[in-house]
PDB file of C-alpha atoms in Angstrom:
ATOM      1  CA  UNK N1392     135.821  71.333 157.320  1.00 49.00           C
ATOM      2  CA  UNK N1393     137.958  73.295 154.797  1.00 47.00           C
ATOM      3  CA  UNK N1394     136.730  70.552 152.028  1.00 47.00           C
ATOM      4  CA  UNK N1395     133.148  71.493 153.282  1.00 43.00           C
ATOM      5  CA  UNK N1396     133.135  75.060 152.663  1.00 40.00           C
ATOM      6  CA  UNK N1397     135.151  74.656 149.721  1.00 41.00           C
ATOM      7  CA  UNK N1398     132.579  72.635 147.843  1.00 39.00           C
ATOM      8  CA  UNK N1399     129.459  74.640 149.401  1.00 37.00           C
ATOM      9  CA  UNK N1400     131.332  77.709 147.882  1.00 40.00           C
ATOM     10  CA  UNK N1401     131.403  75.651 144.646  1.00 40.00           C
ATOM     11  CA  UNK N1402     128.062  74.599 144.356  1.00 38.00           C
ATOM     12  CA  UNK N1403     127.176  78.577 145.337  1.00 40.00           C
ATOM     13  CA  UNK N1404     129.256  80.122 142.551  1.00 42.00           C
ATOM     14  CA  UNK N1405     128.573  77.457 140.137  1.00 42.00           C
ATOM     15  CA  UNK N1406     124.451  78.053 140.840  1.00 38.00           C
ATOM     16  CA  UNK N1407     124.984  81.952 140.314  1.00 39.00           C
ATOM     17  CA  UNK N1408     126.662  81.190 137.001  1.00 35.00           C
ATOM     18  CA  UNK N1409     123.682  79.315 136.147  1.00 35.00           C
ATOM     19  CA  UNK N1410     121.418  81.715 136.825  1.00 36.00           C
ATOM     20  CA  UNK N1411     122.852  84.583 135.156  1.00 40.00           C
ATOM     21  CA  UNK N1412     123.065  82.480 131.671  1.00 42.00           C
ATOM     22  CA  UNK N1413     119.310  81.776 132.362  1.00 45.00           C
ATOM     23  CA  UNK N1414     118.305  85.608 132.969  1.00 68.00           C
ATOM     24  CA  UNK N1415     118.662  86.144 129.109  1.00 90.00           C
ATOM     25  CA  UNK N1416     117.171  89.253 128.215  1.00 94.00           C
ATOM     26  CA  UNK N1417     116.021  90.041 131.799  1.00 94.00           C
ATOM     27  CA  UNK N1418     119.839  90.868 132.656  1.00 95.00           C
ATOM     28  CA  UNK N1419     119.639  94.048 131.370  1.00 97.00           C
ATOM     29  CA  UNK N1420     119.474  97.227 133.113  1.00 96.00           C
ATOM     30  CA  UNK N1421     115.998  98.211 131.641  1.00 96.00           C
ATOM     31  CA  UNK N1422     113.283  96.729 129.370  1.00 95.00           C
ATOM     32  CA  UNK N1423     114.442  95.920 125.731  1.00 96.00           C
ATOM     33  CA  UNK N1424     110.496  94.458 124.987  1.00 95.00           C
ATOM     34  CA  UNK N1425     110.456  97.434 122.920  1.00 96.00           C
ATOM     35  CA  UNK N1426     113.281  96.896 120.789  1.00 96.00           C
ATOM     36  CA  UNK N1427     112.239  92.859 120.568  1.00 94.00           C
ATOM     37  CA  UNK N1428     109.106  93.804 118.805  1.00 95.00           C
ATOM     38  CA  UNK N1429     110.865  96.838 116.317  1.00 97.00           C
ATOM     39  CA  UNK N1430     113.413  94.773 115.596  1.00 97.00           C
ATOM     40  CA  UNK N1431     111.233  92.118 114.034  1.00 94.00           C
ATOM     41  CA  UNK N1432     110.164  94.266 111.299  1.00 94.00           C
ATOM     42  CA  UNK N1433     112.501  96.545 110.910  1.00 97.00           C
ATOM     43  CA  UNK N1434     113.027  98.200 107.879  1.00 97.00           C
ATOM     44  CA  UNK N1435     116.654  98.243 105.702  1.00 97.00           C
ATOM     45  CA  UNK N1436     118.633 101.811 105.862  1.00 97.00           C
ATOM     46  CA  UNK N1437     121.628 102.532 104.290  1.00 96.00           C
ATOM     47  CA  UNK N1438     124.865 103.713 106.066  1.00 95.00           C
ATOM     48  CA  UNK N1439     124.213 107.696 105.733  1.00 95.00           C
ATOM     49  CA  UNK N1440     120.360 107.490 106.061  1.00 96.00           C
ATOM     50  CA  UNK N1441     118.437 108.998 109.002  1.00 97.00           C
ATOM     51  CA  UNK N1442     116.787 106.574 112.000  1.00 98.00           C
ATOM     52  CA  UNK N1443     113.772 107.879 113.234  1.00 97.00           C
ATOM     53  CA  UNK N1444     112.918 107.987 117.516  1.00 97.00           C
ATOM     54  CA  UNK N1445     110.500 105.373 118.582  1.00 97.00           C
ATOM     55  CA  UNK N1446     111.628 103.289 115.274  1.00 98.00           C
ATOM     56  CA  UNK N1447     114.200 100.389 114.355  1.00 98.00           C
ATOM     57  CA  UNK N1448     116.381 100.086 111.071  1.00 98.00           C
ATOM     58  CA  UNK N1449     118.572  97.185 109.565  1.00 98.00           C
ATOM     59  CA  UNK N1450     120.879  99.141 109.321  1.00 98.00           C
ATOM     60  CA  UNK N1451     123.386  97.944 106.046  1.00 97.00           C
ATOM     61  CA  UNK N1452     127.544  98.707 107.070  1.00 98.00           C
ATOM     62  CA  UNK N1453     130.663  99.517 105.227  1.00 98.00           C
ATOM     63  CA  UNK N1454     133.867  98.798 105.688  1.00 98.00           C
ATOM     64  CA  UNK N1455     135.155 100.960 108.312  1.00 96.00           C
ATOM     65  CA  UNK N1456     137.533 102.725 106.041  1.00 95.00           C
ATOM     66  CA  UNK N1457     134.366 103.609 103.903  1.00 95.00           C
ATOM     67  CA  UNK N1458     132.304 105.298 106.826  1.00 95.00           C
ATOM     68  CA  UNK N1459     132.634 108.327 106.586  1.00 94.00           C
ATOM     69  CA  UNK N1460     132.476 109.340 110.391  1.00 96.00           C
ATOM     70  CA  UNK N1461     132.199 113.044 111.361  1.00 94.00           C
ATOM     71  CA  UNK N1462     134.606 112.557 114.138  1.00 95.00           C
ATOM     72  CA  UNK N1463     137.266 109.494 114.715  1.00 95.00           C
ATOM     73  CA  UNK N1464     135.280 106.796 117.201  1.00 96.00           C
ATOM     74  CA  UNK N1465     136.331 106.991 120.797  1.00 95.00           C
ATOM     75  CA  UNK N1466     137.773 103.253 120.041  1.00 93.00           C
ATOM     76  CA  UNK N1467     139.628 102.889 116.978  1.00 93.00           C
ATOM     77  CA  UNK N1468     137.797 100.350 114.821  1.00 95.00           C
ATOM     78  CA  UNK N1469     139.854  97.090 114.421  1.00 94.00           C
ATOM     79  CA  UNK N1470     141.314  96.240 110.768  1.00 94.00           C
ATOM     80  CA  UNK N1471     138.316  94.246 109.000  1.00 96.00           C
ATOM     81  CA  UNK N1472     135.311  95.428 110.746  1.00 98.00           C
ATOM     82  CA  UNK N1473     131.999  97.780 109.469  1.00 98.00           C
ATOM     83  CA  UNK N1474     130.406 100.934 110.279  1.00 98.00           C
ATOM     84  CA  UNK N1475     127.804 103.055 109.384  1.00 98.00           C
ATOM     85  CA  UNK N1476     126.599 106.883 109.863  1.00 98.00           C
ATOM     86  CA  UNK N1477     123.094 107.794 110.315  1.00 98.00           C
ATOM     87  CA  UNK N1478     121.318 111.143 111.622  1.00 98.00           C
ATOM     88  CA  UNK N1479     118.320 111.061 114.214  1.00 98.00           C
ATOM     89  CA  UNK N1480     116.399 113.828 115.437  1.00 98.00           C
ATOM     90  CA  UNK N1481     116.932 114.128 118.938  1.00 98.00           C
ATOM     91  CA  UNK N1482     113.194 114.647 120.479  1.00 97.00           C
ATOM     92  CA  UNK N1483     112.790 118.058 122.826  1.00 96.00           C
ATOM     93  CA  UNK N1484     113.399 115.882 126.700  1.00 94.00           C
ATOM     94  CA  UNK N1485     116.799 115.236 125.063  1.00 95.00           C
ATOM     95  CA  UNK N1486     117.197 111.392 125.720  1.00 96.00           C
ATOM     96  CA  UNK N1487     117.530 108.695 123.716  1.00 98.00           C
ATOM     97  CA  UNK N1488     118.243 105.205 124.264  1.00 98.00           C
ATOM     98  CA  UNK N1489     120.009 103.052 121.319  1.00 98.00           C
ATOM     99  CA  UNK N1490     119.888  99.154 120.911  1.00 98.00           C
ATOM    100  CA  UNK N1491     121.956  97.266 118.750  1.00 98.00           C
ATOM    101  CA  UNK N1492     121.378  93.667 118.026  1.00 97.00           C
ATOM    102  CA  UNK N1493     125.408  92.779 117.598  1.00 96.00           C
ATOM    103  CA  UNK N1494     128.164  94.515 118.917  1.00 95.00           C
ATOM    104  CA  UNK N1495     129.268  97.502 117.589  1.00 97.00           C
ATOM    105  CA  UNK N1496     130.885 100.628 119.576  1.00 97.00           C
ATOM    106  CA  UNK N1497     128.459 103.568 119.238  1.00 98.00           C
ATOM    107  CA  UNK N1498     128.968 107.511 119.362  1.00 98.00           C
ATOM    108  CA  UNK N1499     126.830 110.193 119.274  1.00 98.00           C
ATOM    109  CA  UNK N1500     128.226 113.535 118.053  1.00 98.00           C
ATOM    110  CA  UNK N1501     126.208 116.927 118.421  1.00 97.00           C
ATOM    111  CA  UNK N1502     127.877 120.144 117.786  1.00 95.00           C
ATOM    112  CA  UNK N1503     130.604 118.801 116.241  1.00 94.00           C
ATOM    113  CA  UNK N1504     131.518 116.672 119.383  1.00 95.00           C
ATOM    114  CA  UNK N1505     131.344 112.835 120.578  1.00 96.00           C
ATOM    115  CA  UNK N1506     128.781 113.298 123.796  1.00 97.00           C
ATOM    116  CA  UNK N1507     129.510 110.311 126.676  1.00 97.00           C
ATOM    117  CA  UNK N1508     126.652 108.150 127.203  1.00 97.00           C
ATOM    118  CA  UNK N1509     124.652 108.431 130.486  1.00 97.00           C
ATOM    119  CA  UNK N1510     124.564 104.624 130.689  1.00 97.00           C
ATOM    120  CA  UNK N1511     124.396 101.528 129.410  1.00 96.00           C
ATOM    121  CA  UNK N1512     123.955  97.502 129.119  1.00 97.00           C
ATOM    122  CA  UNK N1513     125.344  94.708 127.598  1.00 96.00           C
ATOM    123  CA  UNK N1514     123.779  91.300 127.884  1.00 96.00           C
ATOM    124  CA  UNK N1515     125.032  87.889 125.685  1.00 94.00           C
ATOM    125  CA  UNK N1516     122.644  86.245 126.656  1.00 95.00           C
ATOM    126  CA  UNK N1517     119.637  87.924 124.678  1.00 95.00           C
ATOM    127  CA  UNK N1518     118.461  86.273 121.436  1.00 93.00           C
ATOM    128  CA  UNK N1519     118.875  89.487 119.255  1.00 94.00           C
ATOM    129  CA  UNK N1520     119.929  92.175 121.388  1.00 96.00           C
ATOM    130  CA  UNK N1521     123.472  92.949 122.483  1.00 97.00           C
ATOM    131  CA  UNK N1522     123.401  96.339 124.369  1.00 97.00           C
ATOM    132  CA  UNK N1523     121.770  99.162 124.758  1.00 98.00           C
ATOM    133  CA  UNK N1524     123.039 102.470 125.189  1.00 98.00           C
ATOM    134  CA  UNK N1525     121.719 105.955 126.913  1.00 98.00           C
ATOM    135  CA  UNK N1526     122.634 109.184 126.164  1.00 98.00           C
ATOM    136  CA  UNK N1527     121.684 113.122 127.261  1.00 97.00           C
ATOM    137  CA  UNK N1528     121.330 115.397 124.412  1.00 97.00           C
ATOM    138  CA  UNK N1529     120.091 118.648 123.203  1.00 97.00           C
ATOM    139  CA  UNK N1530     117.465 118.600 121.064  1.00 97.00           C
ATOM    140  CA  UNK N1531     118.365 118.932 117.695  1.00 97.00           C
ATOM    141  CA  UNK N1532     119.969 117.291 114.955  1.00 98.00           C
ATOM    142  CA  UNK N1533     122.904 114.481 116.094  1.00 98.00           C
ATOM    143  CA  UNK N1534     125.444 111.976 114.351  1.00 98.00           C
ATOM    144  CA  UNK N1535     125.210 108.482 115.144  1.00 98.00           C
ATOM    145  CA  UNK N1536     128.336 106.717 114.532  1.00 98.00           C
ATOM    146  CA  UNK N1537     128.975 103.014 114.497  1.00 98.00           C
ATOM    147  CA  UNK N1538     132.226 101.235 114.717  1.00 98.00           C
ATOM    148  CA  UNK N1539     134.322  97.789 115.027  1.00 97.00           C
ATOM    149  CA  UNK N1540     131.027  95.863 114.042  1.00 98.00           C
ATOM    150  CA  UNK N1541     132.609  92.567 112.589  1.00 96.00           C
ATOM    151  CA  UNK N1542     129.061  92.288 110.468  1.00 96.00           C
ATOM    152  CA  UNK N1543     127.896  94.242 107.527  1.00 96.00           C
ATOM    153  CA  UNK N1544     124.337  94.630 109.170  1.00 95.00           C
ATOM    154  CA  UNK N1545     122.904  95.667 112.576  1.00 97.00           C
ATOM    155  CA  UNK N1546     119.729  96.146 113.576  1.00 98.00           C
ATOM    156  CA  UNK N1547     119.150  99.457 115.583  1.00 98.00           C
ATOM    157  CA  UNK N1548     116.731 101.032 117.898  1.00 98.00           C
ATOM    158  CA  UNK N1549     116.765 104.949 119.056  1.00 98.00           C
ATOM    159  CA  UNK N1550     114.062 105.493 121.557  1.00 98.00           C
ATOM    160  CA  UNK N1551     113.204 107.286 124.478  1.00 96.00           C
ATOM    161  CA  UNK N1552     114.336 105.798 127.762  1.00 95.00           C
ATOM    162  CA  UNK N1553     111.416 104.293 130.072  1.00 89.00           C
TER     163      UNK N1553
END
């Protein structure tokens, strides 16, 4: 009996696994359509320049050391990697969503201060996309700051959450 339920519990855990490697971009949290179609056409912006809500950038990195972020990232950027600054216009409902296509840590800074995301989602298992990050702001001008990328690009979408 014990070999039973041992290999039943096999088969189950090994089908689960397969399924969640086949859910691909349908493993996230919410719809990243949006960012599938920006990203395909998205336009190159240096480290510094401003991304625009409802748009995607390619964005170009720096070496960390050369990033010139307004405050120190939450997680200290390992030795090697690239990061970028950019501005964004935060829209008047205060909410913006922002996709990456690689990984990269990612704070937001309004008023002089990092603001903690409202949620997020990381999938591997999307061709393109890597995670995908919510945040409640003010509206106003913000700080994007991205960190620990171990790339010198990244494709990035800001847009309102559906």
């Amino acid at each position: 009996m014990k070999k039973v339920i041992i290999s039943l519990f096999a088969l189950v855990a090994g089908t689960g696994f397969a399924v969640a490697e086949d859910a691909g971009c349908e493993a996230f949290k919410w719809p990243v359509t949006r960012e599938q179609a920006l990203f395909a056409a998205a336009p190159a912006t240096p480290s510094g320049g401003t991304l625009a809500v409802g748009a995607a950038a390619d964005l170009a990195l720096v070496p960390v050391d050369k990033a010139a972020f307004a405050v120190p990232p939450e997680h200290a950027p390992g030795e090697g990697t690239f990061g970028a600054v950019a501005s964004v216009a935060v829209p008047p409902e205060g909410a913006i969503q922002i996709s990456l296509s690689g990984e990269a840590w990612i704070d937001v800074i309004q008023d002089g201060k990092a603001v903690k995301s409202a949620g997020y989602s990381g999938v591997k298992t999307c061709p393109g996309i890597r995670k995908s990050v919510r945040f409640k702001l003010a509206a106003g001008p913000a700080t994007i700051q991205f960190s620990g990328a171990k790339k010198a690009e990244l494709k990035v979408a800001v847009l309102t959450p559906e």
